[in-house]
Each structure stands twice: as structure tokens, then as C-alpha cells.
């Protein structure tokens, strides 16, 4: 079948990465897949190029939920003539254009609903239920936020994002030289958009406590965003600027993961964050604090690492120091269990089974 994925934006974030993964799985299954971005291409084209997935973008996006873009979206859909329209992101214009085209339309949601008032979501999902055959949520957490808005809950489904196994040879013993990190010392890292909701301020406050107790520990942050200058100033204020390296945005993450001994992940809200899942898949231990997030659907505190429901730098520092001090066999047991969780919920074969049923690419009974 020919599948057109209409995606909200085309950056290099988690949503774009996992959408590209899904497109590659469908392509490998024999389907023809194309991606249309509502906003300008901002890095996702590089992800798609590696997988051989065609991608293009609207020349102009009018915001306002994409309502003003319905005519141009409809022209794109008719030109491409897909068998399925798969909308990734909460865009009214895209789901309406899919409905008007007469082509079966499906919707995936990767967003936490607390960013907007519930009355807006009531309008959006009222329209989406009429326009879409099925609506997919990437975590039970975000579906639970809006479940009461659906007249037919069976129209909805929940399955987690796909994560490919790390490529063989991803670990490089010389990776730390890229950032002048000494060998033989612990490196605590995190990666993501440097924006307020990602709570990198909590990461630095925790780092300051750790550095006071173990001055040899280094801290590595990969990513860029509006908070970069603020975070550099905070590191100076906390007296740990010499312990912290900000790499900027990385096109390839292998050197980052090769350098990190432990991931310290913090977020104020996230649907189903990619960064700790990437760490699990690589056997890297995780300490996390999340206020509103679906991470507990794959991570159990004490079994797969340490997971806190609030940001307390003192407790986080204690957990990190405790994890770094664990014997190798105990640490390996924790990371092995976490890796098994990723394989159970996010492996390509598992994801493809759910995705095939969601997009009605074969009878659902056969896909189960």
C-alpha cells in the first residue's frame, strides 16, 4: 500500500525519530511510504535520507491548527494518491483534509495534554473522532488524560514507540577525546532539547551536589535550545562549569552514548521519552525524575534503575552516587532487566504488529 505520513514538524526530536523508524518498518514490509511535513524541514530530512524515505514540506504553514492549509493539504493528498493518510501530531487541518480526500485517515498523538486547556482538546478530539478511523496514543498516560472525551473508546489504541537496536560497533573507546573527557572517571549525561520542560536546571543542581562529594565525576549534556545560555550561567553560578560539557546538537549520538556511564534524566512532562529508552537499550543505568510522564510504563523504580515522581536534587544525587557505587554484577542485573523491558514493548517486531493493526493494513485478528 501507499502510505502518506503527514507530520506536525520535521525537527530531529524524539517524535520525528520514532516516526522515521516506523516509516522504515513499513517500507521494509513492502509498503510505499512518503512523509509530508507541515513545517519547514529542520533536520528530519537527514533522518529520512539515511532510511531512504522521501520527505517534503509545505511551502508555508499558517498555524491556527492548520485550518487555513486544508486546501493545499488536500491538493498534496490527491497528488500523491495514497491508500492511507497517517497524521502524526494534533493538527486539525491535516485530519480534516484527510477526511475530505475520502482516503482512510489515522492519527497518532505524541503530546502531553496539560500544555493546553481541556476545552481545546475537546474540540480537537471531537473533530478527530469524526475524521479518523483510529487514534493512537504513544502511552497510556496521555490517553488517560483525554479518555473521557471519546464516545467510542474502541476507536483508540495505545502502543509504544519503536526503537531500533543500537548498530554494532556503536561504542567507541576514543569517544571521550571529542570533548576532552578523561578516561577512567564516571561521566553522567543527559540529552534533549534545552527547553524549560526538560528540567536541565534540575540536572545541574543535582550535578553540583554530586561534584561536591565526588569531584572527579564529569557531566555531559547533548542538545541545543532556548535555555542553553541560561544553563551555562547556572553552571557558573553553581561552581561546576569546569565539570560540565555542553556538546550542542549532535547529528549522531554514538559518541555521546559511548562516553556516558549513567543517564540522569529529568523532565516536567513528557509522553514517552526517548532518551532513557535509548539508554536502556544500550545497557546504561538510568536515574530519572519525572513530574508527569509515561516513563513508569517501562521503568520500575529499584528494578530498572531509580525513578522519582518529583525533582529533589539531594535525593537524585544520592541515587546517582549509589548507582555509581554498585558492584558490576548488580548494575548489570538492573540494566539487563531494563533492556528486556525495551525489547518487550518497543522492539521493531512488536511495534510493527501494532502499527499494522492500527493502519488496518491487514485484518486485525490476523495481526494479533
XYZ file of C-alpha atoms in Angstrom:
368
model
C 0.000 0.000 0.000
C 0.973 3.647 -0.423
C 1.071 5.466 2.918
C 1.355 9.238 3.325
C 2.562 10.373 6.750
C 1.592 13.985 7.484
C 3.771 15.100 10.397
C 3.377 18.186 12.571
C 7.006 19.294 12.266
C 10.318 17.990 10.928
C 12.993 18.589 13.542
C 15.335 15.915 14.937
C 13.388 15.286 18.116
C 12.023 12.073 19.538
C 8.703 12.225 17.660
C 10.479 12.639 14.339
C 12.978 9.861 15.096
C 10.358 7.282 16.037
C 8.156 8.276 13.076
C 11.104 7.697 10.763
C 11.652 4.321 12.434
C 8.011 3.391 11.821
C 8.222 4.525 8.190
C 11.296 2.343 7.672
C 9.491 -0.682 9.131
C 6.549 -0.151 6.795
C 8.881 0.318 3.838
C 10.728 -2.893 4.669
C 7.352 -4.657 4.804
C 6.808 -3.687 1.146
C 4.708 -0.547 1.548
C 5.439 2.713 -0.267
C 5.889 5.451 2.351
C 6.206 9.229 1.938
C 6.336 11.971 4.574
C 4.826 15.447 4.285
C 5.828 17.968 6.966
C 3.511 20.835 7.822
C 6.508 22.989 8.765
C 9.888 23.582 7.127
C 12.410 20.753 7.209
C 14.745 21.237 10.147
C 16.849 18.089 10.344
C 14.338 15.294 9.844
C 15.302 15.155 6.177
C 18.686 13.800 7.311
C 16.996 11.011 9.280
C 14.827 10.185 6.257
C 17.776 10.257 3.858
C 19.545 7.583 5.898
C 16.477 5.352 5.619
C 15.627 6.244 2.011
C 12.227 7.729 2.943
C 11.019 10.584 0.664
C 10.068 13.739 2.571
C 8.823 17.183 1.577
C 7.341 20.191 3.382
C 4.596 22.719 2.796
C 5.962 25.957 1.382
C 4.097 27.853 4.076
C 2.285 26.894 7.249
C -0.418 29.238 8.560
C -0.674 27.873 12.116
C -4.236 28.205 13.529
C -4.329 24.423 13.757
C -3.649 24.131 10.040
C -7.223 25.118 9.182
C -6.104 27.599 6.512
C -3.891 24.894 4.989
C -6.731 22.451 4.290
C -6.953 23.305 0.530
C -3.207 22.903 -0.071
C -3.064 19.742 2.041
C -5.963 18.324 0.078
C -4.108 19.039 -3.174
C -0.990 17.272 -1.846
C -3.018 14.242 -0.777
C -4.774 13.983 -4.125
C -1.491 14.401 -5.998
C 0.198 11.611 -4.028
C -2.968 9.454 -4.044
C -2.109 7.262 -1.036
C -4.122 4.341 0.293
C -3.719 5.611 3.855
C -3.198 9.067 5.381
C -1.425 8.861 8.736
C -1.369 12.163 10.648
C 1.327 12.440 13.329
C 0.585 15.385 15.623
C -2.524 17.242 16.750
C -3.354 19.233 13.623
C -6.999 19.912 12.769
C -6.256 20.895 9.172
C -4.462 17.623 8.441
C -7.203 15.340 9.783
C -9.926 17.364 8.031
C -8.002 17.265 4.731
C -7.634 13.501 5.139
C -11.380 13.142 5.675
C -12.233 15.367 2.696
C -9.930 13.340 0.469
C -12.023 10.237 1.093
C -8.893 8.273 1.973
C -8.849 6.344 5.281
C -7.163 8.654 7.799
C -5.430 7.738 11.051
C -3.979 9.867 13.854
C -1.054 9.437 16.271
C -0.640 11.632 19.350
C 2.774 12.237 20.922
C 1.845 15.195 23.134
C 1.087 15.757 26.777
C -2.291 17.487 27.039
C -1.571 19.763 30.016
C 0.025 22.360 27.730
C -3.436 23.456 26.505
C -6.824 23.870 28.231
C -9.132 20.879 28.062
C -11.803 22.736 26.081
C -9.375 22.948 23.153
C -8.740 19.208 23.298
C -12.492 18.609 23.470
C -12.899 20.467 20.153
C -9.886 18.775 18.572
C -10.849 15.230 19.511
C -14.487 15.868 18.572
C -13.268 16.649 15.049
C -10.663 13.870 15.064
C -13.213 11.214 16.029
C -15.306 12.167 13.019
C -12.381 12.401 10.576
C -10.182 9.460 11.608
C -10.690 5.713 11.520
C -8.413 5.183 14.521
C -6.492 7.333 17.000
C -3.224 6.107 18.503
C -1.557 7.320 21.708
C 2.100 6.557 22.447
C 1.492 5.987 26.171
C -1.361 5.034 28.489
C -0.501 8.170 30.444
C -1.552 10.606 27.712
C -4.559 8.512 26.671
C -5.746 8.542 30.274
C -5.735 12.352 30.237
C -8.400 12.502 27.499
C -10.100 9.116 27.595
C -13.307 10.693 28.887
C -13.610 12.731 25.660
C -14.193 9.660 23.477
C -17.664 8.303 22.780
C -16.182 5.134 21.296
C -13.035 4.147 23.245
C -12.550 1.246 20.838
C -11.615 3.848 18.211
C -8.444 4.456 20.239
C -5.388 2.306 20.807
C -2.170 2.603 22.800
C 1.188 1.206 21.801
C 4.665 2.498 22.465
C 7.233 3.983 20.132
C 9.570 1.790 18.134
C 13.242 1.744 18.999
C 15.802 0.029 16.786
C 18.640 -1.837 18.439
C 21.928 0.085 18.531
C 24.024 -0.650 15.480
C 27.008 -2.967 16.041
C 30.159 -1.024 16.779
C 28.334 1.979 18.256
C 30.642 2.043 21.284
C 33.939 3.858 20.739
C 36.699 3.800 23.338
C 38.051 7.087 21.988
C 34.734 8.987 22.058
C 35.581 10.943 25.210
C 38.505 12.640 23.483
C 35.998 14.589 21.387
C 35.072 16.589 24.487
C 38.349 16.252 26.397
C 36.776 13.994 28.992
C 39.351 11.969 30.947
C 39.213 8.199 30.719
C 38.618 6.171 33.840
C 36.289 8.668 35.572
C 32.490 8.447 35.793
C 30.510 10.517 33.279
C 26.874 11.353 33.992
C 24.913 12.556 30.972
C 21.581 13.658 29.585
C 20.346 14.616 26.120
C 17.405 16.506 24.641
C 16.014 19.902 23.779
C 17.365 22.549 26.142
C 13.944 23.933 26.968
C 12.260 24.606 30.350
C 10.080 21.485 30.468
C 13.154 19.231 30.080
C 14.385 20.375 33.525
C 18.106 20.592 32.780
C 18.271 23.033 35.688
C 17.480 20.055 37.937
C 20.268 18.111 36.229
C 22.784 20.879 37.042
C 21.574 21.313 40.629
C 21.997 17.567 41.131
C 25.404 17.685 39.432
C 26.585 20.327 41.910
C 25.789 18.051 44.866
C 27.476 15.074 43.203
C 30.580 17.125 42.331
C 30.912 18.276 45.941
C 31.123 14.640 47.063
C 32.966 13.162 44.097
C 34.936 15.920 42.339
C 36.228 13.555 39.652
C 32.750 12.993 38.138
C 32.090 14.763 34.801
C 28.752 15.783 33.320
C 27.833 15.707 29.633
C 24.769 17.408 28.117
C 23.882 16.845 24.446
C 21.362 19.136 22.776
C 20.516 22.718 21.994
C 17.613 25.059 22.636
C 16.429 28.304 24.133
C 17.822 27.527 27.610
C 21.437 26.972 26.548
C 22.779 30.340 27.744
C 20.722 30.140 30.942
C 22.128 26.697 31.726
C 25.704 27.828 31.134
C 25.120 30.731 33.542
C 23.618 28.340 36.111
C 26.642 26.038 35.866
C 28.877 29.046 36.556
C 26.701 30.111 39.489
C 26.826 26.605 40.980
C 30.607 26.494 40.563
C 30.607 23.415 38.326
C 31.291 24.944 34.905
C 34.594 23.069 34.794
C 32.769 19.765 35.346
C 30.085 20.257 32.693
C 30.361 19.914 28.907
C 27.534 21.062 26.627
C 28.042 19.448 23.242
C 25.395 21.328 21.269
C 23.098 19.432 18.906
C 24.584 16.151 17.705
C 23.601 14.624 14.390
C 24.970 11.260 15.510
C 24.695 10.217 19.150
C 27.079 7.247 19.301
C 29.961 9.261 20.773
C 27.646 10.626 23.467
C 26.417 7.180 24.466
C 29.985 5.803 24.328
C 31.075 8.482 26.809
C 28.264 8.137 29.357
C 28.344 5.769 32.343
C 24.940 6.788 33.722
C 21.965 8.766 32.428
C 20.407 11.339 34.751
C 17.076 12.168 33.108
C 14.709 14.885 34.335
C 11.504 16.222 32.841
C 8.499 18.223 33.947
C 6.248 16.488 31.447
C 6.771 14.003 28.647
C 4.582 11.436 26.918
C 7.029 8.578 26.499
C 10.582 9.979 26.461
C 13.081 8.548 24.000
C 16.342 9.366 25.818
C 16.016 6.932 28.774
C 14.743 4.219 26.404
C 17.883 4.696 24.297
C 19.972 4.320 27.454
C 18.144 1.128 28.461
C 18.738 -0.356 25.013
C 22.482 0.262 25.417
C 22.750 -1.167 28.917
C 23.357 2.239 30.524
C 21.853 2.674 34.019
C 19.240 5.400 34.487
C 18.246 7.680 37.351
C 15.172 9.732 36.463
C 12.799 12.270 37.983
C 9.540 12.972 36.158
C 6.559 15.037 37.268
C 4.067 13.999 34.579
C 5.262 11.290 32.233
C 4.662 7.820 30.827
C 8.135 6.561 31.717
C 6.758 4.350 34.504
C 5.085 2.219 31.803
C 8.502 0.789 31.010
C 10.589 1.607 34.099
C 10.028 0.366 37.657
C 11.874 2.104 40.477
C 14.504 -0.150 42.022
C 14.172 -2.792 39.321
C 15.214 -0.908 36.162
C 17.059 1.958 37.854
C 15.771 4.764 40.063
C 12.586 6.666 39.218
C 11.264 9.630 41.228
C 7.954 11.449 40.777
C 9.333 14.835 41.841
C 12.555 16.788 41.406
C 14.658 16.655 44.553
C 18.349 17.225 43.711
C 19.527 15.839 47.052
C 17.662 12.549 46.569
C 18.720 12.365 42.926
C 22.370 12.905 43.835
C 22.156 10.170 46.462
C 20.633 7.806 43.882
C 23.290 8.603 41.277
C 26.132 8.126 43.756
C 24.568 4.868 44.923
C 24.226 3.607 41.358
C 27.823 4.512 40.520
C 28.980 2.576 43.594
C 27.092 -0.627 42.753
C 29.132 -3.778 42.048
C 29.319 -4.600 38.349
C 27.121 -7.703 38.638
C 24.343 -5.815 40.458
C 24.454 -2.956 37.950
C 24.384 -5.429 35.063
C 21.307 -7.162 36.505
C 19.476 -3.815 36.614
C 20.437 -2.793 33.086
C 19.671 -6.262 31.688
C 16.158 -6.146 33.117
C 15.606 -2.659 31.697
C 16.832 -3.799 28.295
C 14.375 -6.706 28.372
C 11.562 -4.232 29.063
C 12.530 -2.207 25.986
C 12.570 -5.346 23.849
C 9.161 -6.400 25.183
C 7.445 -3.064 24.487
C 9.462 -1.229 21.829
C 11.136 -3.853 19.642
C 10.570 -3.375 15.884
C 8.639 -6.632 15.536
C 6.303 -5.733 18.401
C 5.775 -2.224 17.049
C 5.123 -3.432 13.509
C 2.431 -5.805 14.736
C 0.589 -2.953 16.465
C 1.202 -0.497 13.614
C -0.157 -2.919 11.024
C -3.357 -3.379 13.007
C -3.672 0.364 13.682
C -3.413 1.324 9.997
C -5.690 -1.560 9.006
C -3.054 -2.945 6.659
C -4.356 -6.440 7.317
C -7.264 -7.891 9.287
C -6.828 -7.134 12.981
C -7.394 -10.750 14.015
C -4.509 -11.794 11.784
C -2.282 -9.057 13.311
C -2.911 -10.139 16.896
